[in-house]
Amino acid sequence: MSMEKIIKLENITKVYTHRGNKTVACKNISFEVAEGDSVSLLGLNGAGKTTLIHILCASILPTSGEAYICGYNTTDAISVKQNIGVLHEKNPLYEHMKVFEFLHFYQNMYEKDNTDDINQMCELFGLTELKQTAIKNLSKGFKQRVGLAACTIHKPRLLILDEPSSGLDAMQQREFENILVELQKQTTLILCTHDLEQAAKVCKRHILLHKGIVCAQGTLEDIYKMIDTNDVASEIKINNGKQILEKAFKQFNNLPTQNV
C-alpha cells in the first residue's frame, strides 16, 4: 500500500524579474515526499532553497509548474497553510508575550483551544519551567524552541524548517537537533539546510539543489557514490559536509546559469 504524497512538485520553475533582468531561482524541479518521510533540501547559498521553501509554504506561486501540498494546489493558500507548520530562519516571535500566552495565541489562530496540548508541547521542547517567562528574557536556543513549539501546536501534517539552528552555539544546536529527531517520528519533515551533518542526523532522504536545479537526490550513500567519495569513512564525510557538497557541485558546472 503506497503512502499518501504530502508533497508533489511537477516541473516547478520560478523566475524573478527586476528592471528588465530575469533570474531563474528554480528550474524544472520535480519530486515527491510521502507521508511520514523526512527530507533535507541541501545546497550552498544561492542554490534556490529559500525560493523553493516559499513555494512549498504557498507564500509565492511558481512561474510555471504545479505544486501540491497535502493534496492541495498551492493556489489554495489557506488550505495549504492550515496543514503545515513553518519555522523560518528569522524566527518571528512576539517577545513581550510569555511562552504560554504566545503558544495559546498561535493555537487560537488555528481555531483550537486546548491547554493540554500546550502543556504537552512545553514538555516536549523543555519549556515547562518557562511557561510564564517573557520570551524576550529567553536565550536564543530557547527562543527557537518556542518558535518550533508554535509551528507544531496545531499538529501539522507537514513541518518545514528553514535553517532552524542558525545562530545557535554548538551545544544548543545539538539539543535542537535531538528535538528534530523526535519530531520526524511524528510528522512529515522538510529540513532546509547547508549543514550535511545536521541533515544526516535528522533526515532519511536528501535533495541537492544547485543553481536552482535538483542535481541529485536519495540517501547519503546514493549521493556519496555519485560524487565518488567511497574511499572516505562515513564519519569524515559527514564532518566535512560543506566540502563534500562543494565537491558535488563542482561536477555540475555545465548546468545552465540562473540568468536568462
Tab-separated table of C-alpha atoms in Angstrom:
chain	number	residue	atom	x	y	z
A	1	MET	CA	0.000	0.000	0.000
A	2	SER	CA	1.545	3.291	-1.108
A	3	MET	CA	1.833	6.208	1.304
A	4	GLU	CA	-0.044	9.412	0.606
A	5	LYS	CA	2.009	12.089	-1.130
A	6	ILE	CA	2.346	15.073	1.190
A	7	ILE	CA	4.401	16.994	-1.379
A	8	LYS	CA	4.143	16.672	-5.143
A	9	LEU	CA	6.063	19.107	-7.345
A	10	GLU	CA	5.748	18.974	-11.113
A	11	ASN	CA	8.263	20.966	-13.209
A	12	ILE	CA	8.390	23.926	-10.837
A	13	THR	CA	10.115	26.988	-12.276
A	14	LYS	CA	10.354	30.388	-10.598
A	15	VAL	CA	11.648	33.424	-12.484
A	16	TYR	CA	12.209	36.798	-10.832
A	17	THR	CA	12.224	39.931	-12.996
A	18	HIS	CA	13.903	43.137	-11.839
A	19	ARG	CA	14.441	46.139	-14.094
A	20	GLY	CA	14.175	44.010	-17.167
A	21	ASN	CA	16.625	41.353	-15.944
A	22	LYS	CA	15.381	37.818	-15.388
A	23	THR	CA	16.817	35.413	-12.836
A	24	VAL	CA	15.768	31.772	-12.641
A	25	ALA	CA	15.710	30.806	-8.956
A	26	CYS	CA	14.249	27.326	-9.552
A	27	LYS	CA	14.104	25.427	-12.840
A	28	ASN	CA	12.006	22.352	-13.684
A	29	ILE	CA	12.041	20.944	-10.145
A	30	SER	CA	10.053	17.746	-9.669
A	31	PHE	CA	9.952	15.461	-6.655
A	32	GLU	CA	7.526	13.800	-4.251
A	33	VAL	CA	7.565	13.330	-0.489
A	34	ALA	CA	5.450	10.629	1.111
A	35	GLU	CA	3.639	10.931	4.422
A	36	GLY	CA	5.990	10.294	7.340
A	37	ASP	CA	9.142	10.892	5.320
A	38	SER	CA	11.955	13.241	6.402
A	39	VAL	CA	13.809	15.039	3.621
A	40	SER	CA	16.570	17.642	3.609
A	41	LEU	CA	16.988	20.329	0.967
A	42	LEU	CA	20.748	20.746	0.688
A	43	GLY	CA	22.644	23.440	-1.128
A	44	LEU	CA	25.097	26.256	-0.703
A	45	ASN	CA	23.961	29.880	-0.561
A	46	GLY	CA	22.117	30.886	-3.724
A	47	ALA	CA	21.087	27.340	-4.628
A	48	GLY	CA	17.378	28.204	-4.656
A	49	LYS	CA	16.443	26.613	-1.336
A	50	THR	CA	14.649	29.628	0.127
A	51	THR	CA	12.603	30.234	-3.015
A	52	LEU	CA	11.540	26.602	-3.041
A	53	ILE	CA	10.566	26.832	0.643
A	54	HIS	CA	8.361	29.860	-0.108
A	55	ILE	CA	6.645	27.877	-2.868
A	56	LEU	CA	6.070	24.917	-0.542
A	57	CYS	CA	4.550	27.311	2.015
A	58	ALA	CA	2.237	28.830	-0.626
A	59	SER	CA	3.807	32.219	0.113
A	60	ILE	CA	4.669	32.675	-3.566
A	61	LEU	CA	3.407	30.946	-6.687
A	62	PRO	CA	5.713	29.335	-9.254
A	63	THR	CA	6.091	30.959	-12.642
A	64	SER	CA	5.228	27.595	-14.170
A	65	GLY	CA	4.565	24.058	-12.985
A	66	GLU	CA	2.237	22.668	-10.333
A	67	ALA	CA	2.807	22.295	-6.583
A	68	TYR	CA	0.561	20.207	-4.326
A	69	ILE	CA	0.867	20.186	-0.532
A	70	CYS	CA	-1.232	17.713	1.470
A	71	GLY	CA	-3.381	17.255	-1.635
A	72	TYR	CA	-3.996	20.991	-2.154
A	73	ASN	CA	-2.661	23.052	-5.025
A	74	THR	CA	-0.628	25.948	-3.629
A	75	THR	CA	-3.046	28.315	-5.366
A	76	ASP	CA	-5.315	27.387	-2.421
A	77	ALA	CA	-3.002	29.051	0.090
A	78	ILE	CA	-5.396	28.911	3.056
A	79	SER	CA	-5.871	25.133	2.843
A	80	VAL	CA	-2.121	24.618	2.487
A	81	LYS	CA	-1.286	26.817	5.475
A	82	GLN	CA	-3.849	25.010	7.654
A	83	ASN	CA	-1.946	21.759	7.107
A	84	ILE	CA	1.650	22.906	7.509
A	85	GLY	CA	3.911	24.355	10.179
A	86	VAL	CA	6.842	26.561	9.211
A	87	LEU	CA	9.873	27.760	11.145
A	88	HIS	CA	11.815	30.321	9.134
A	89	GLU	CA	15.457	31.199	9.683
A	90	LYS	CA	14.355	34.544	11.118
A	91	ASN	CA	12.046	33.259	13.829
A	92	PRO	CA	9.101	35.701	14.244
A	93	LEU	CA	8.165	35.996	17.915
A	94	TYR	CA	6.099	38.445	19.951
A	95	GLU	CA	8.772	38.820	22.587
A	96	HIS	CA	6.647	40.821	25.039
A	97	MET	CA	4.410	37.759	25.459
A	98	LYS	CA	5.011	34.958	27.920
A	99	VAL	CA	5.683	31.496	26.490
A	100	PHE	CA	2.289	30.010	27.397
A	101	GLU	CA	0.474	33.141	26.218
A	102	PHE	CA	2.276	33.072	22.858
A	103	LEU	CA	1.532	29.384	22.254
A	104	HIS	CA	-2.110	29.922	23.173
A	105	PHE	CA	-2.239	32.839	20.720
A	106	TYR	CA	-0.836	30.623	17.960
A	107	GLN	CA	-3.264	27.853	18.832
A	108	ASN	CA	-6.200	30.250	18.548
A	109	MET	CA	-5.132	31.216	15.025
A	110	TYR	CA	-5.946	27.631	14.045
A	111	GLU	CA	-9.266	27.834	15.922
A	112	LYS	CA	-8.069	25.492	18.628
A	113	ASP	CA	-8.104	25.938	22.402
A	114	ASN	CA	-6.545	23.069	24.321
A	115	THR	CA	-4.382	23.719	27.372
A	116	ASP	CA	-3.310	20.074	27.488
A	117	ASP	CA	-1.793	20.364	24.003
A	118	ILE	CA	0.186	23.442	25.071
A	119	ASN	CA	1.469	21.687	28.169
A	120	GLN	CA	2.427	18.687	26.056
A	121	MET	CA	4.370	20.898	23.637
A	122	CYS	CA	6.132	22.641	26.509
A	123	GLU	CA	7.179	19.284	27.938
A	124	LEU	CA	8.414	18.037	24.555
A	125	PHE	CA	10.511	21.155	23.968
A	126	GLY	CA	11.786	21.599	27.521
A	127	LEU	CA	9.718	24.732	28.167
A	128	THR	CA	7.612	23.591	31.124
A	129	GLU	CA	9.547	25.646	33.687
A	130	LEU	CA	9.485	28.683	31.373
A	131	LYS	CA	5.775	28.890	30.535
A	132	GLN	CA	5.317	32.118	32.498
A	133	THR	CA	8.593	33.682	31.303
A	134	ALA	CA	8.560	36.564	28.813
A	135	ILE	CA	10.048	35.432	25.507
A	136	LYS	CA	12.377	38.441	25.443
A	137	ASN	CA	14.140	37.033	28.512
A	138	LEU	CA	14.936	33.666	26.885
A	139	SER	CA	18.218	32.628	25.290
A	140	LYS	CA	18.479	32.231	21.517
A	141	GLY	CA	18.188	28.456	21.881
A	142	PHE	CA	15.001	28.602	23.931
A	143	LYS	CA	13.511	31.208	21.590
A	144	GLN	CA	13.998	28.714	18.760
A	145	ARG	CA	12.245	26.079	20.853
A	146	VAL	CA	9.295	28.425	21.376
A	147	GLY	CA	9.145	29.065	17.622
A	148	LEU	CA	9.197	25.342	16.916
A	149	ALA	CA	6.506	24.673	19.517
A	150	ALA	CA	4.344	27.383	17.956
A	151	CYS	CA	4.565	25.958	14.436
A	152	THR	CA	3.682	22.465	15.668
A	153	ILE	CA	0.954	23.434	18.156
A	154	HIS	CA	-1.809	22.621	15.618
A	155	LYS	CA	-0.247	19.204	14.814
A	156	PRO	CA	0.543	19.921	11.151
A	157	ARG	CA	0.824	17.151	8.584
A	158	LEU	CA	3.955	18.794	7.168
A	159	LEU	CA	6.661	20.621	9.101
A	160	ILE	CA	9.026	22.880	7.126
A	161	LEU	CA	12.204	24.152	8.789
A	162	ASP	CA	14.421	26.741	7.093
A	163	GLU	CA	17.922	26.778	8.652
A	164	PRO	CA	16.330	26.233	12.093
A	165	SER	CA	19.575	26.119	14.106
A	166	SER	CA	21.160	29.191	12.546
A	167	GLY	CA	22.875	31.305	15.198
A	168	LEU	CA	22.867	28.621	17.888
A	169	ASP	CA	26.056	27.593	19.652
A	170	ALA	CA	27.298	24.006	19.380
A	171	MET	CA	25.510	22.751	22.491
A	172	GLN	CA	22.235	24.487	21.629
A	173	GLN	CA	22.442	23.071	18.113
A	174	ARG	CA	22.883	19.500	19.372
A	175	GLU	CA	19.938	19.883	21.761
A	176	PHE	CA	17.797	21.330	18.962
A	177	GLU	CA	18.740	18.506	16.588
A	178	ASN	CA	17.717	15.942	19.213
A	179	ILE	CA	14.284	17.570	19.287
A	180	LEU	CA	14.083	17.386	15.487
A	181	VAL	CA	14.919	13.682	15.581
A	182	GLU	CA	11.903	13.148	17.839
A	183	LEU	CA	9.658	15.341	15.696
A	184	GLN	CA	10.445	13.474	12.486
A	185	LYS	CA	8.851	10.417	14.086
A	186	GLN	CA	5.552	12.291	14.347
A	187	THR	CA	5.163	14.233	11.107
A	188	THR	CA	6.462	14.673	7.588
A	189	LEU	CA	9.549	16.867	7.738
A	190	ILE	CA	11.364	19.123	5.277
A	191	LEU	CA	14.665	20.497	6.561
A	192	CYS	CA	16.304	23.240	4.520
A	193	THR	CA	19.999	23.497	5.389
A	194	HIS	CA	23.572	23.714	4.101
A	195	ASP	CA	24.741	21.560	7.028
A	196	LEU	CA	25.230	17.985	5.834
A	197	GLU	CA	25.955	16.730	9.346
A	198	GLN	CA	22.620	18.037	10.606
A	199	ALA	CA	20.789	16.672	7.564
A	200	ALA	CA	22.364	13.248	8.082
A	201	LYS	CA	21.280	13.147	11.715
A	202	VAL	CA	17.684	14.213	11.164
A	203	CYS	CA	16.622	13.129	7.664
A	204	LYS	CA	16.364	9.845	5.767
A	205	ARG	CA	16.469	11.284	2.247
A	206	HIS	CA	18.263	14.264	0.730
A	207	ILE	CA	17.749	16.544	-2.267
A	208	LEU	CA	20.721	18.550	-3.567
A	209	LEU	CA	19.966	21.898	-5.201
A	210	HIS	CA	22.486	23.766	-7.332
A	211	LYS	CA	21.774	26.841	-9.455
A	212	GLY	CA	18.066	26.262	-8.899
A	213	ILE	CA	18.144	22.709	-10.248
A	214	VAL	CA	17.824	19.358	-8.479
A	215	CYS	CA	21.190	17.812	-9.270
A	216	ALA	CA	20.872	14.694	-7.074
A	217	GLN	CA	18.552	13.051	-4.581
A	218	GLY	CA	18.446	9.910	-2.485
A	219	THR	CA	20.133	8.567	0.629
A	220	LEU	CA	23.542	9.854	1.675
A	221	GLU	CA	25.013	6.609	0.374
A	222	ASP	CA	23.483	7.322	-3.039
A	223	ILE	CA	24.944	10.821	-3.035
A	224	TYR	CA	28.386	9.692	-1.886
A	225	LYS	CA	28.522	7.158	-4.726
A	226	MET	CA	27.560	9.860	-7.189
A	227	ILE	CA	30.406	12.161	-6.126
A	228	ASP	CA	32.925	9.303	-5.903
A	229	THR	CA	33.930	9.538	-2.246
A	230	ASN	CA	33.687	5.859	-1.394
A	231	ASP	CA	37.244	5.843	-0.095
A	232	VAL	CA	36.370	8.245	2.717
A	233	ALA	CA	34.912	6.992	6.003
A	234	SER	CA	31.297	7.995	6.634
A	235	GLU	CA	32.199	9.922	9.785
A	236	ILE	CA	34.726	12.009	7.885
A	237	LYS	CA	32.264	12.636	5.063
A	238	ILE	CA	29.637	13.934	7.458
A	239	ASN	CA	32.037	16.068	9.499
A	240	ASN	CA	33.292	17.677	6.308
A	241	GLY	CA	29.805	18.235	4.951
A	242	LYS	CA	30.407	21.587	3.302
A	243	GLN	CA	33.472	20.321	1.448
A	244	ILE	CA	31.507	17.274	0.303
A	245	LEU	CA	28.744	19.488	-1.048
A	246	GLU	CA	31.215	21.784	-2.784
A	247	LYS	CA	32.868	18.788	-4.419
A	248	ALA	CA	29.494	17.526	-5.574
A	249	PHE	CA	28.508	20.859	-7.047
A	250	LYS	CA	31.793	21.219	-8.944
A	251	GLN	CA	30.586	18.323	-11.068
A	252	PHE	CA	27.631	20.390	-12.245
A	253	ASN	CA	29.457	23.413	-13.678
A	254	ASN	CA	27.856	22.726	-17.044
A	255	LEU	CA	24.374	23.355	-15.682
A	256	PRO	CA	22.544	26.345	-17.186
A	257	THR	CA	23.217	29.640	-15.425
A	258	GLN	CA	20.475	31.385	-13.453
A	259	ASN	CA	20.326	34.408	-15.737
A	260	VAL	CA	18.117	34.068	-18.809
